[in-house]
Amino acid sequence: MKKKMAKVLTVVLAISMFAAGCGSSKSEEKMVYSVEAGSAGEAVAKEKGFEYNAVSSQADALMEVASGTSDAAIIDLLMAGAMIGEGTSYPDLIHTDELTKEEYGVGCRKDSDLAAFINAVMASAYEDGTMMEIAEEYGVQEAIIEQKADEYEEQADGDVAYIRDKGTLIVGITDFAPMDYQDDSEEWIGFDADMARLVAEKLGVEAEFVVIDWDTKAMELESKSIDVVWNGMTLTDEVKAAMTCTNAYCNNAQVVVVPAE
């Protein structure tokens, strides 16, 4: 499964996007889009004045299009590479317009020292090749952003000490291939999942993955139900105001998905 996904994603990231309007005869004004609630896809739909249905996940947005409930979906390019087209879960769907360009980051509690710790781990993993090795396993190597050396200073009463004391790093996610998804044995894998495990290892704790409501991710952090949001999270102004975020580590875009003609 990993190899097939890597191949699909590498091709998607290497080729140019389809021309606008491909795959649908409806005008943009009359189309109903499906988007994940609280996502960058919903934000761009609002910005452009699209009529849309908000659903609980990007996977649900794709199901809406496949079933004909919505005319199109707006999802992450990286997910499109893993989930639509020949040899995937939705072979009869294609992506057309690229609506945005954006970057992913990891979200921590406001003023948390964990963000700086993660930055330091990612910089080290980038330098020694570990980060790119993980990226190649999931086919996202073309999207990885260079990580600059970063220093970390632990706070005596900070999140790093709190996490080490309780023995777990609780990672808030959704089912979002190729970043976080389950394999045949229901273990969470993906680029983000593997990087989160690397950070947990450096902390000397276990990584625990918890599926969250993406629309309430900031509240989940502040209530300490989770310790990080690590799930292909776009670094929007709203996100950066609600959380202390890491450096950007991955490029992405929001794309329109429609049925192939």
Coordinates of C-alpha atoms in Angstrom, one line a residue:
M1 CA 0.0 0.0 0.0
K2 CA 2.8 2.4 0.9
K3 CA 4.6 1.8 -2.4
K4 CA 1.5 2.4 -4.5
M5 CA 0.7 5.6 -2.6
A6 CA 4.3 6.8 -3.0
K7 CA 4.2 6.3 -6.7
V8 CA 0.9 8.0 -7.1
L9 CA 2.0 11.0 -5.0
T10 CA 5.3 11.4 -6.7
V11 CA 3.6 11.6 -10.1
V12 CA 1.0 14.1 -8.8
L13 CA 3.6 16.4 -7.3
A14 CA 5.8 16.2 -10.4
I15 CA 3.2 17.0 -13.1
S16 CA 1.4 20.2 -13.9
M17 CA -2.3 20.7 -12.9
F18 CA -5.2 20.0 -15.2
A19 CA -6.7 23.0 -17.0
A20 CA -9.5 24.9 -15.1
G21 CA -13.0 23.4 -15.7
C22 CA -11.8 19.9 -16.8
G23 CA -14.1 17.1 -15.8
S24 CA -17.3 19.2 -15.2
S25 CA -19.8 20.9 -17.4
K26 CA -21.3 22.9 -14.6
S27 CA -20.3 26.6 -14.3
E28 CA -18.4 27.4 -11.1
E29 CA -21.3 29.6 -9.8
K30 CA -23.8 26.7 -9.9
M31 CA -21.6 24.0 -8.4
V32 CA -22.0 22.8 -4.8
Y33 CA -18.7 21.9 -3.1
S34 CA -18.0 19.6 -0.3
V35 CA -15.4 20.6 2.3
E36 CA -14.0 19.5 5.6
A37 CA -15.4 21.7 8.4
G38 CA -12.7 24.0 9.9
S39 CA -10.2 23.2 7.1
A40 CA -8.3 25.3 4.6
G41 CA -10.7 24.0 2.0
E42 CA -13.7 25.5 3.8
A43 CA -11.7 28.8 4.2
V44 CA -11.1 29.1 0.5
A45 CA -14.7 28.2 -0.3
K46 CA -15.9 31.0 1.9
E47 CA -13.4 33.4 0.4
K48 CA -14.5 32.7 -3.1
G49 CA -18.2 32.7 -2.3
F50 CA -18.8 29.1 -3.3
E51 CA -21.9 27.2 -2.2
Y52 CA -20.7 24.3 -0.1
N53 CA -21.5 21.5 2.3
A54 CA -19.3 21.2 5.4
V55 CA -18.6 17.5 6.4
S56 CA -16.5 15.9 9.1
S57 CA -13.4 15.0 7.0
Q58 CA -11.8 15.3 3.6
A59 CA -12.5 11.6 3.1
D60 CA -16.2 12.3 3.6
A61 CA -15.9 15.2 1.1
L62 CA -14.7 12.7 -1.5
M63 CA -17.5 10.4 -0.8
E64 CA -20.0 13.2 -1.3
V65 CA -18.7 13.7 -4.8
A66 CA -18.5 10.0 -5.6
S67 CA -22.2 9.6 -4.5
G68 CA -23.3 12.7 -6.4
T69 CA -24.4 14.6 -3.3
S70 CA -22.0 17.4 -4.1
D71 CA -20.7 18.4 -7.5
A72 CA -17.1 18.9 -6.4
A73 CA -14.8 18.7 -3.3
I74 CA -12.0 21.0 -2.2
I75 CA -9.2 19.0 -0.5
D76 CA -5.5 19.0 0.0
L77 CA -3.3 18.2 -3.1
L78 CA -1.4 15.6 -1.1
M79 CA -4.6 13.7 -0.2
A80 CA -5.8 13.9 -3.8
G81 CA -2.6 12.2 -4.9
A82 CA -3.3 9.3 -2.5
M83 CA -7.0 9.0 -2.9
I84 CA -8.2 9.7 -6.4
G85 CA -7.3 8.5 -9.9
E86 CA -6.2 5.1 -11.3
G87 CA -5.3 2.5 -8.7
T88 CA -6.8 4.5 -5.8
S89 CA -10.0 4.4 -3.7
Y90 CA -11.7 6.8 -6.2
P91 CA -10.5 6.0 -9.7
D92 CA -13.3 8.0 -11.4
L93 CA -12.4 11.3 -9.7
I94 CA -9.8 13.8 -10.9
H95 CA -8.5 17.1 -9.6
T96 CA -8.7 20.3 -11.6
D97 CA -8.1 23.8 -10.3
E98 CA -5.3 24.6 -7.8
L99 CA -7.0 27.2 -5.6
T100 CA -4.2 28.0 -3.1
K101 CA -0.6 27.5 -2.2
E102 CA 0.1 26.8 1.5
E103 CA 2.4 25.2 4.0
Y104 CA 1.9 22.6 6.8
G105 CA 3.0 23.0 10.4
V106 CA 2.4 21.3 13.8
G107 CA 0.2 23.0 16.3
C108 CA 1.0 23.1 20.1
R109 CA -0.6 24.9 23.0
K110 CA -0.2 28.7 23.1
D111 CA 3.4 29.6 24.4
S112 CA 4.3 25.9 24.6
D113 CA 8.0 25.0 24.5
L114 CA 7.1 21.8 22.6
A115 CA 7.0 23.7 19.3
A116 CA 10.7 24.6 19.6
F117 CA 11.5 21.0 20.6
I118 CA 9.8 19.7 17.5
N119 CA 11.6 22.3 15.4
A120 CA 14.9 21.1 16.7
V121 CA 14.0 17.4 16.0
M122 CA 12.9 18.2 12.5
A123 CA 16.0 20.2 11.7
S124 CA 18.2 17.3 12.9
A125 CA 16.1 14.8 11.0
Y126 CA 16.4 16.9 7.9
E127 CA 20.1 17.2 8.2
D128 CA 20.8 13.5 8.7
G129 CA 18.4 12.4 6.0
T130 CA 15.8 10.7 8.2
M131 CA 13.1 13.2 7.3
M132 CA 13.6 12.7 3.6
E133 CA 13.7 8.9 4.0
I134 CA 10.3 9.0 5.7
A135 CA 9.0 11.4 3.1
E136 CA 10.1 9.1 0.2
E137 CA 8.3 6.2 1.9
Y138 CA 5.0 8.0 1.5
G139 CA 5.8 9.8 -1.8
V140 CA 5.8 13.4 -0.4
Q141 CA 9.5 14.1 -0.9
E142 CA 8.9 16.8 -3.5
A143 CA 6.8 18.8 -1.0
I144 CA 9.3 18.8 1.9
I145 CA 10.6 22.2 3.0
E146 CA 14.2 22.5 4.1
Q147 CA 14.5 22.6 7.9
K148 CA 17.0 25.1 9.4
A149 CA 19.0 24.3 12.5
D150 CA 17.0 25.4 15.5
E151 CA 17.9 25.5 19.2
Y152 CA 15.6 24.4 22.1
E153 CA 15.6 25.4 25.7
E154 CA 13.4 23.4 28.0
Q155 CA 11.1 25.3 30.4
A156 CA 10.9 23.9 33.9
D157 CA 7.1 24.0 34.0
G158 CA 6.6 23.7 30.2
D159 CA 4.8 21.2 28.0
V160 CA 8.0 19.1 27.4
A161 CA 8.4 18.4 31.1
Y162 CA 4.6 17.7 31.4
I163 CA 4.7 15.2 28.5
R164 CA 7.8 13.5 29.8
D165 CA 6.2 13.2 33.2
K166 CA 3.0 11.5 31.9
G167 CA 4.9 9.3 29.5
T168 CA 2.8 9.9 26.3
L169 CA 2.7 12.4 23.5
I170 CA -1.0 12.6 22.5
V171 CA -1.2 13.4 18.8
G172 CA -4.5 14.8 17.4
I173 CA -5.2 13.6 13.9
T174 CA -7.9 12.8 11.3
D175 CA -7.8 10.0 8.8
F176 CA -5.8 11.8 6.1
A177 CA -3.6 9.8 3.8
P178 CA -0.7 10.2 3.2
M179 CA -0.1 12.1 6.5
D180 CA -2.0 10.0 9.0
Y181 CA -3.9 6.8 8.1
Q182 CA -4.3 3.2 9.3
D183 CA -2.6 0.2 7.7
D184 CA -4.2 -3.3 7.5
S185 CA -3.5 -4.0 11.1
E186 CA -5.1 -0.6 12.1
E187 CA -1.8 0.9 13.1
W188 CA -1.5 4.6 12.4
I189 CA 1.1 5.3 9.7
G190 CA 1.9 8.1 7.3
F191 CA 4.5 10.9 7.1
D192 CA 3.1 12.9 10.0
A193 CA 2.5 9.8 12.1
D194 CA 6.1 8.6 11.6
M195 CA 7.5 12.0 12.3
A196 CA 5.4 12.3 15.5
R197 CA 6.8 8.9 16.6
L198 CA 10.3 10.2 16.1
V199 CA 9.6 13.2 18.3
A200 CA 8.1 11.0 20.9
E201 CA 11.2 8.8 20.8
K202 CA 13.4 11.9 21.4
L203 CA 11.1 12.9 24.3
G204 CA 11.5 9.3 25.8
V205 CA 7.7 8.7 25.7
E206 CA 5.2 6.8 23.6
A207 CA 3.1 8.4 20.8
E208 CA -0.7 8.0 21.2
F209 CA -2.9 8.9 18.2
V210 CA -6.4 10.3 18.9
V211 CA -8.9 11.1 16.1
I212 CA -10.3 14.6 16.7
D213 CA -13.0 16.9 15.4
W214 CA -10.9 19.1 13.1
D215 CA -13.2 22.1 13.7
T216 CA -12.4 22.1 17.5
K217 CA -8.7 21.3 17.3
A218 CA -7.6 24.4 19.2
M219 CA -10.0 23.6 22.1
E220 CA -8.7 20.0 22.2
L221 CA -5.2 21.4 22.7
E222 CA -6.1 23.9 25.4
S223 CA -8.1 21.3 27.3
K224 CA -5.0 19.0 27.2
S225 CA -7.1 16.2 25.5
I226 CA -4.2 16.2 23.0
D227 CA -0.6 17.6 23.1
V228 CA -0.2 18.4 19.4
V229 CA -2.2 18.8 16.2
W230 CA -0.1 16.9 13.6
N231 CA -2.2 16.1 10.6
G232 CA -1.3 18.2 7.5
M233 CA -2.4 21.4 9.2
T234 CA -2.3 24.5 7.0
L235 CA -0.6 27.4 8.7
T236 CA -3.4 30.0 8.3
D237 CA -3.6 33.2 10.3
E238 CA -6.4 31.8 12.3
V239 CA -4.4 28.7 13.2
K240 CA -1.3 30.7 14.2
A241 CA -3.4 33.0 16.4
A242 CA -4.9 30.0 18.2
M243 CA -1.8 27.9 18.7
T244 CA 2.0 28.1 18.9
C245 CA 3.1 26.4 15.7
T246 CA 6.3 24.9 14.4
N247 CA 8.2 26.0 11.4
A248 CA 6.6 25.0 8.1
Y249 CA 7.7 21.5 6.9
C250 CA 5.7 20.7 3.8
N251 CA 4.2 22.5 0.8
N252 CA 0.6 21.9 -0.2
A253 CA -2.3 23.3 -2.2
Q254 CA -6.1 23.2 -2.1
V255 CA -7.5 21.6 -5.2
V256 CA -10.9 21.0 -6.7
V257 CA -12.0 17.4 -7.2
V258 CA -14.7 16.4 -9.7
P259 CA -15.9 13.3 -11.5
A260 CA -14.0 12.4 -14.6
E261 CA -16.1 12.8 -17.8

